[in-house]
CSV table of C-alpha atoms in Angstrom, one decimal:
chain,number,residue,atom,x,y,z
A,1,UNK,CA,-41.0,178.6,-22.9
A,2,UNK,CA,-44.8,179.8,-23.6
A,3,UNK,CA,-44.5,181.1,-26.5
A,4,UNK,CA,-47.1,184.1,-27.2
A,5,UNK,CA,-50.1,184.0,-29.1
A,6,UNK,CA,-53.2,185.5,-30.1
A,7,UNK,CA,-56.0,184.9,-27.5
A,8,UNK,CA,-60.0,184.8,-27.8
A,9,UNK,CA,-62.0,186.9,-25.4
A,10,UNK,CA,-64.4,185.2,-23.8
A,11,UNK,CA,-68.1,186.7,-22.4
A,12,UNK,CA,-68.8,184.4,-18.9
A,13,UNK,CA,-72.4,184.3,-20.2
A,14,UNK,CA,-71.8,182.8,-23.5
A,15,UNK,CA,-72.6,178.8,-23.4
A,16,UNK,CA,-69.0,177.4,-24.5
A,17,UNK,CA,-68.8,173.8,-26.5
A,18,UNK,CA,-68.3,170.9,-24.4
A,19,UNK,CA,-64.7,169.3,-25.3
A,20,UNK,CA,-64.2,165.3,-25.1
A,21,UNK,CA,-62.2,163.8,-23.2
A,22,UNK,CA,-60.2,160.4,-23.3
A,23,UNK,CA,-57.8,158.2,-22.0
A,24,UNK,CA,-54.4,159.2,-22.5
A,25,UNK,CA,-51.2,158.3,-20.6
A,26,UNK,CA,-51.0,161.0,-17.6
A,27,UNK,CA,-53.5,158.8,-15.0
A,28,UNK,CA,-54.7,160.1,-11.4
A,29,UNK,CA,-54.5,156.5,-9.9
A,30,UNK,CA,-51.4,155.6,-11.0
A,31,UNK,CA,-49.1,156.2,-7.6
A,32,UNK,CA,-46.2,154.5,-8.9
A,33,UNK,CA,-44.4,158.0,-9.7
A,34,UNK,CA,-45.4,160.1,-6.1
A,35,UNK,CA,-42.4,161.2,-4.8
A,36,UNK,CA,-44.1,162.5,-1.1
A,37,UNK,CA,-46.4,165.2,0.1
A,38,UNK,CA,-46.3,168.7,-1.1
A,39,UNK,CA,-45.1,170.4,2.0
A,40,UNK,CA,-42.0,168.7,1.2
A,41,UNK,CA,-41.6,171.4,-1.2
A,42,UNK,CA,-41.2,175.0,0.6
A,43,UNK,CA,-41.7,177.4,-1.7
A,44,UNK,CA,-44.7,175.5,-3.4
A,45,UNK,CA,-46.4,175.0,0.0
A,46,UNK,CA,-45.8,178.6,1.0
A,47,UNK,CA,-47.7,179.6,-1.9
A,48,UNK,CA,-50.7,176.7,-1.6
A,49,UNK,CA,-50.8,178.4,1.8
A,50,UNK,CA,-50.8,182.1,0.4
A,51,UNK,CA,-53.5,180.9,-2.0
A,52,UNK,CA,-55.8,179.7,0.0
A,53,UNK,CA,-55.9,182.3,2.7
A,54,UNK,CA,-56.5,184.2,-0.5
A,55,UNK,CA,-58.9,182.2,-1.1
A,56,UNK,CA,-61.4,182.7,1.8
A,57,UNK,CA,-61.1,186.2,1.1
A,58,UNK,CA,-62.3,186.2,-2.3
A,59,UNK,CA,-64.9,183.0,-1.3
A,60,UNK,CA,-66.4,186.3,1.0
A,61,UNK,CA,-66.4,188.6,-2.2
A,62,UNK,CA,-68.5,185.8,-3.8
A,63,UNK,CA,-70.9,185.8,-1.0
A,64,UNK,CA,-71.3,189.5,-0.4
A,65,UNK,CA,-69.6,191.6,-3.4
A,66,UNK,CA,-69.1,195.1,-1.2
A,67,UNK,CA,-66.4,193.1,-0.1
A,68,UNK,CA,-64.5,193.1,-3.3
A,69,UNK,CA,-61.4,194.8,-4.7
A,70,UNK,CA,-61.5,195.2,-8.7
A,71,UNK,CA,-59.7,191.8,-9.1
A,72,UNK,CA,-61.6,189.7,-7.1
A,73,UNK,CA,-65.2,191.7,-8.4
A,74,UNK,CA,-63.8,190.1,-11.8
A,75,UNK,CA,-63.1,187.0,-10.4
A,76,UNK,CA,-66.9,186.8,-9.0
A,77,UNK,CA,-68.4,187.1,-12.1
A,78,UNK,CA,-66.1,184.8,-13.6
A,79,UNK,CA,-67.2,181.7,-10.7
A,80,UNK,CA,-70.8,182.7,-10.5
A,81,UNK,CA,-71.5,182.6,-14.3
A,82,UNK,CA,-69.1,179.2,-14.3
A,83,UNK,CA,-70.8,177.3,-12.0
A,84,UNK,CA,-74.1,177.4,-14.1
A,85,UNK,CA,-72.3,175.4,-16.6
A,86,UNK,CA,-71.4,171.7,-17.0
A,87,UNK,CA,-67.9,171.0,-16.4
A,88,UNK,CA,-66.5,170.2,-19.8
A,89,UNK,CA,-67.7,174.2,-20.5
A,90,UNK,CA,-66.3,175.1,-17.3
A,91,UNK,CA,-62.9,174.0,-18.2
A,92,UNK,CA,-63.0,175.6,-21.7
A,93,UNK,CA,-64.0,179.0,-19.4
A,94,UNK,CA,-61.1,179.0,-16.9
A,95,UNK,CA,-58.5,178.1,-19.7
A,96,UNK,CA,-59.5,181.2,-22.1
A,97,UNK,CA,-60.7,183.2,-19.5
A,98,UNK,CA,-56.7,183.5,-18.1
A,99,UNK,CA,-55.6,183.0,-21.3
A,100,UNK,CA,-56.7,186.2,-22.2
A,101,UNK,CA,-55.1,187.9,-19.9
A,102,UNK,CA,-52.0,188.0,-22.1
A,103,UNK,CA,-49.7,189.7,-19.5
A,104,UNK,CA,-46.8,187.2,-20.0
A,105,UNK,CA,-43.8,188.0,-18.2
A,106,UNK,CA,-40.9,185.4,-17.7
A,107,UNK,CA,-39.6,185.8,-14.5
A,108,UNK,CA,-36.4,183.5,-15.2
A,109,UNK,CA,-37.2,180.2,-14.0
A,110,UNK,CA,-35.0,178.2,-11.5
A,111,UNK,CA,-34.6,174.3,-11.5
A,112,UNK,CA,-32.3,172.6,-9.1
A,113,UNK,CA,-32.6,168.9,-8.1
A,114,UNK,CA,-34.2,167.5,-5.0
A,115,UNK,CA,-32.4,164.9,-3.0
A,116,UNK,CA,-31.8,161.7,-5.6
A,117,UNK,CA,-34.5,162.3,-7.8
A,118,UNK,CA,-34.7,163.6,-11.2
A,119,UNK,CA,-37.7,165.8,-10.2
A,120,UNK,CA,-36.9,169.8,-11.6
A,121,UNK,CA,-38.8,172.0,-9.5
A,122,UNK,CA,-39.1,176.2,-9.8
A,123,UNK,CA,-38.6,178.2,-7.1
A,124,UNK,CA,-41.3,180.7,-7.6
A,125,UNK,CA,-44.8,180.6,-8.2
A,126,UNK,CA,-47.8,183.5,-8.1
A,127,UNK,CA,-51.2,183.5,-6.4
A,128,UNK,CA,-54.6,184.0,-8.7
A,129,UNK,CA,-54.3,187.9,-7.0
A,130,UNK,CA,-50.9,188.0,-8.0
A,131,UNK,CA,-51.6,186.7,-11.4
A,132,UNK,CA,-54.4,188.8,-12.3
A,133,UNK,CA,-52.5,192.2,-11.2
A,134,UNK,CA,-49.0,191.4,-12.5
A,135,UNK,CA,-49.4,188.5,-15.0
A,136,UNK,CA,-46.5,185.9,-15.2
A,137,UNK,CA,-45.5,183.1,-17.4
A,138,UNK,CA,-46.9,179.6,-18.5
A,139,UNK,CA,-46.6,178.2,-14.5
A,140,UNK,CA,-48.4,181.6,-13.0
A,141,UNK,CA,-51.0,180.8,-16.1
A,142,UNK,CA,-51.3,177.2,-14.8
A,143,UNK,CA,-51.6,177.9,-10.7
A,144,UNK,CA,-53.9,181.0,-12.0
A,145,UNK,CA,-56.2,178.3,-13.8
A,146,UNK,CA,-55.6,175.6,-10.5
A,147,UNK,CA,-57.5,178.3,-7.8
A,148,UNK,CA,-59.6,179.3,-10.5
A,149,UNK,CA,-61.0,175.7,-10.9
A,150,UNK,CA,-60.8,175.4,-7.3
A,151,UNK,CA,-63.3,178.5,-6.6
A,152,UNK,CA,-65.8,176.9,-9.6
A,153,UNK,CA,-65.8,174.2,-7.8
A,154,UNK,CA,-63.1,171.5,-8.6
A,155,UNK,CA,-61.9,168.7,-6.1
A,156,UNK,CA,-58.0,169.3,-5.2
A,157,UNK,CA,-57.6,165.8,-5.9
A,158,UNK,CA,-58.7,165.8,-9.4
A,159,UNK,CA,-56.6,169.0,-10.5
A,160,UNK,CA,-52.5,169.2,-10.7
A,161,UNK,CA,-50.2,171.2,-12.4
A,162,UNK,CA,-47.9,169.6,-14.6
A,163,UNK,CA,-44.7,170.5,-16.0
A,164,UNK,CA,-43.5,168.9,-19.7
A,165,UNK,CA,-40.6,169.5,-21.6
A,166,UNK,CA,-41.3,170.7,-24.4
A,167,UNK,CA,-39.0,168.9,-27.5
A,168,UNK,CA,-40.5,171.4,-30.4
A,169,UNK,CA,-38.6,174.4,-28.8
A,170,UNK,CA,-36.5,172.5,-25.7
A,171,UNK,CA,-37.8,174.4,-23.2
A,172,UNK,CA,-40.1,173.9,-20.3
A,173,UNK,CA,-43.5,174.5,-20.1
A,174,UNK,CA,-46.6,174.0,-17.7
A,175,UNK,CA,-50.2,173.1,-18.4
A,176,UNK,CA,-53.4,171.8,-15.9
A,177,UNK,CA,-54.6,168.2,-15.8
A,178,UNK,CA,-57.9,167.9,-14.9
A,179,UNK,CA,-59.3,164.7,-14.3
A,180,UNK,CA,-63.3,164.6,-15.4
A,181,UNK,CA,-66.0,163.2,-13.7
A,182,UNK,CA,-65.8,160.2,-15.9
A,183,UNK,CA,-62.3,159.6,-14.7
A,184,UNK,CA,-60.5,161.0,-17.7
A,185,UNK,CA,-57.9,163.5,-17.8
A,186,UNK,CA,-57.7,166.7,-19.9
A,187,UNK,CA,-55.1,168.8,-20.3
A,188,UNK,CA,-55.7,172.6,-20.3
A,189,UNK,CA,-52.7,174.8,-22.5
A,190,UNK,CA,-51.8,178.1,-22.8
A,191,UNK,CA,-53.3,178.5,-26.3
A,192,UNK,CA,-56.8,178.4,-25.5
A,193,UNK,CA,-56.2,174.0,-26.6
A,194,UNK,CA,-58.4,171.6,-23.9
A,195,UNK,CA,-55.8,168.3,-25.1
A,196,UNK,CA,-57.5,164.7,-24.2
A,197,UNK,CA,-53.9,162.7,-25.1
A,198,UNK,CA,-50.4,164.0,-24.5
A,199,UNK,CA,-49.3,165.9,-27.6
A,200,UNK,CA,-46.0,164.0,-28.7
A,201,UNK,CA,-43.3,166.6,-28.0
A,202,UNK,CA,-44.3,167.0,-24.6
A,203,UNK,CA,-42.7,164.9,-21.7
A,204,UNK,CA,-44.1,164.6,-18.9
A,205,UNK,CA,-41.4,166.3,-16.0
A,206,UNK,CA,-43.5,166.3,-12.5
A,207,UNK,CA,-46.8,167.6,-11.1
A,208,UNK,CA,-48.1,168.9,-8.2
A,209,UNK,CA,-51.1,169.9,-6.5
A,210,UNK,CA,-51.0,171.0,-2.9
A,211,UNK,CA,-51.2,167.4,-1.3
A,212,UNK,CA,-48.3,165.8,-3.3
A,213,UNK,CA,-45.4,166.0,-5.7
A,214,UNK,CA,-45.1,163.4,-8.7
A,215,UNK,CA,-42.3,163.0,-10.5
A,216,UNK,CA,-42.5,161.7,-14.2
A,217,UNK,CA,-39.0,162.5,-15.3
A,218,UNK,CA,-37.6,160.6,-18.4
A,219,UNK,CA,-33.6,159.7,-18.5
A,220,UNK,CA,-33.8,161.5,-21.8
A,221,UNK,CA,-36.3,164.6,-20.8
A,222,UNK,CA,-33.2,167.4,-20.5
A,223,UNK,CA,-30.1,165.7,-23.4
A,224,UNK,CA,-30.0,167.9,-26.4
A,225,UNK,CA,-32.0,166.5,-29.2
A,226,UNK,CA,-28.7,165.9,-31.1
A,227,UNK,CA,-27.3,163.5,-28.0
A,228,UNK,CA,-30.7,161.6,-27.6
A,229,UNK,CA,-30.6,160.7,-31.3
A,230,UNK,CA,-26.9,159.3,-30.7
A,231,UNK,CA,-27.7,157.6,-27.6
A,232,UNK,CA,-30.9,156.3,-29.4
A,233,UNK,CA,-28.4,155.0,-32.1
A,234,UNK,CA,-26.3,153.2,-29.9
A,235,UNK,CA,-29.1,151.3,-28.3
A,236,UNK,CA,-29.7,150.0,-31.6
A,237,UNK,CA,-26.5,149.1,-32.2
C-alpha cells in the first residue's frame, strides 16, 4: 500500500542537490532472475504501447508547444528545464515533481500467477496522460516517473519498475530503479526518498521495463509475518 504523505513542491528552475548513489543488491547485469520479454505480459505491453504512441505526441509538444494540451504544456516545462540538469538532479526532479501530484487513488490491485513462476503481476497500469489527469496509486506513480525519465532523456535499459513487498505494513508497493551512469542503481519512492541500498522491509517481487519481465520473488515474500517467524524457527531447529 502507498501510504500518504506530505509532499514538497518543487519549482523546475530550482538547482536540486545531487543524491549518491551506491551499490546495493538490485543489479542491472545480473540475468539470472529474467523470466522472458515483456510482451509476454498483455496488459503491461498494451500499455508500453499506449505510452509511447503517447509519447511522440508529447515529444511534438516539446518541439513546437501550440501543439500542446494543458498536461502535456506542464509536462514540457518539466523536460526542458530537466534536461539542463545533471542526472543525479534530474532524478530528484521527476521523483517530487509526480510526487506532488498527490492524487492517489487505489484502484484495487489484481495479482494472479503466471505459468510456474512465483512472479505477481497487476493487471492494470496508467499512461503519464492518464496519470497526470486522474492520478492513481504507488504503480501509476512509478510508470508516471518511467516515461517521465524516458522524455528527460533516460535509456530504457537503465530504468525498471519494481514491485517489493513491503514487511512494515504487508502490502505491496512499487518504486523506479534507475541505474546511473556510473553503473549504480537508485531507487526512486513515493515519499520524495532517492534510496542507494534496499531499505530492509522491502523484498524485492519482480520488475519490468518494456523489453523484459524479472522476477525476484522470495519463498517467504507473501507468508504472514507470524508463519515466516515459525518456519524460520523450524529451520533452526
Amino acid at each position: 500500500m502507498c501510504l500518504a504523505r506530505s509532499y514538497v513542491a518543487l519549482c523546475v528552475c530550482l538547482i536540486v542537490s545531487a543524491c549518491a548513489t551506491v551499490d546495493f543488491e538490485y543489479r542491472f547485469d545480473d540475468e539470472s532472475d529474467r523470466f522472458g520479454e515483456a510482451s509476454l505480459w498483455d496488459d503491461w505491453y498494451e500499455t508500453v504501447q499506449r505510452t509511447n504512441d503517447e509519447l511522440v505526441a508529447i515529444e511534438a509538444c516539446i518541439e513546437d508547444e501550440s501543439k500542446c494540451d494543458r498536461d502535456m504544456r506542464r509536462i514540457r516545462v518539466v523536460v526542458i528545464n530537466g534536461k539542463k540538469l545533471q542526472p543525479a538532479q534530474q532524478l530528484q526532479l521527476v521523483n517530487r515533481y509526480i510526487n506532488r501530484m498527490r492524487r492517489y487513488n487505489d484502484d484495487r490491485r489484481v495479482y494472479k500467477e503466471l505459468e510456474d513462476s512465483r512472479l505477481l503481476v497487476r493487471q492494470q497500469w496508467s499512461t503519464l496522460l492518464d496519470f497526470m489527469q486522474k492520478g492513481g496509486d504507488c504503480e501509476d506513480f512509478a510508470t508516471a516517473k518511467y516515461a517521465l525519465l524516458k522524455l528527460i532523456g533516460f535509456d530504457t535499459h537503465d530504468l525498471r519498475i519494481v514491485v517489493v513487498y513491503d514487511q512494515n505494513v504487508q502490502e505491496y508497493h512499487a518504486v523506479i530503479a534507475v541505474r546511473t551512469d556510473e553503473d549504480q542503481v537508485a531507487l526512486l519512492d513515493i515519499d520524495n526518498k532517492i534510496y542507494s541500498q534496499r531499505p530492509p522491509h522491502y523484498r524485492f517481487v519482480y520488475s519490468i521495463n518494456e523489453h523484459s519481465i524479472w522476477d525476484h520473488s522470495l519463498e517467504d515474500t507473501r507468508l504472514p509475518r507470524a508463519l515466516r517467524k515459525r518456519q524460520s524457527n523450524g529451520r533452526s531447529n
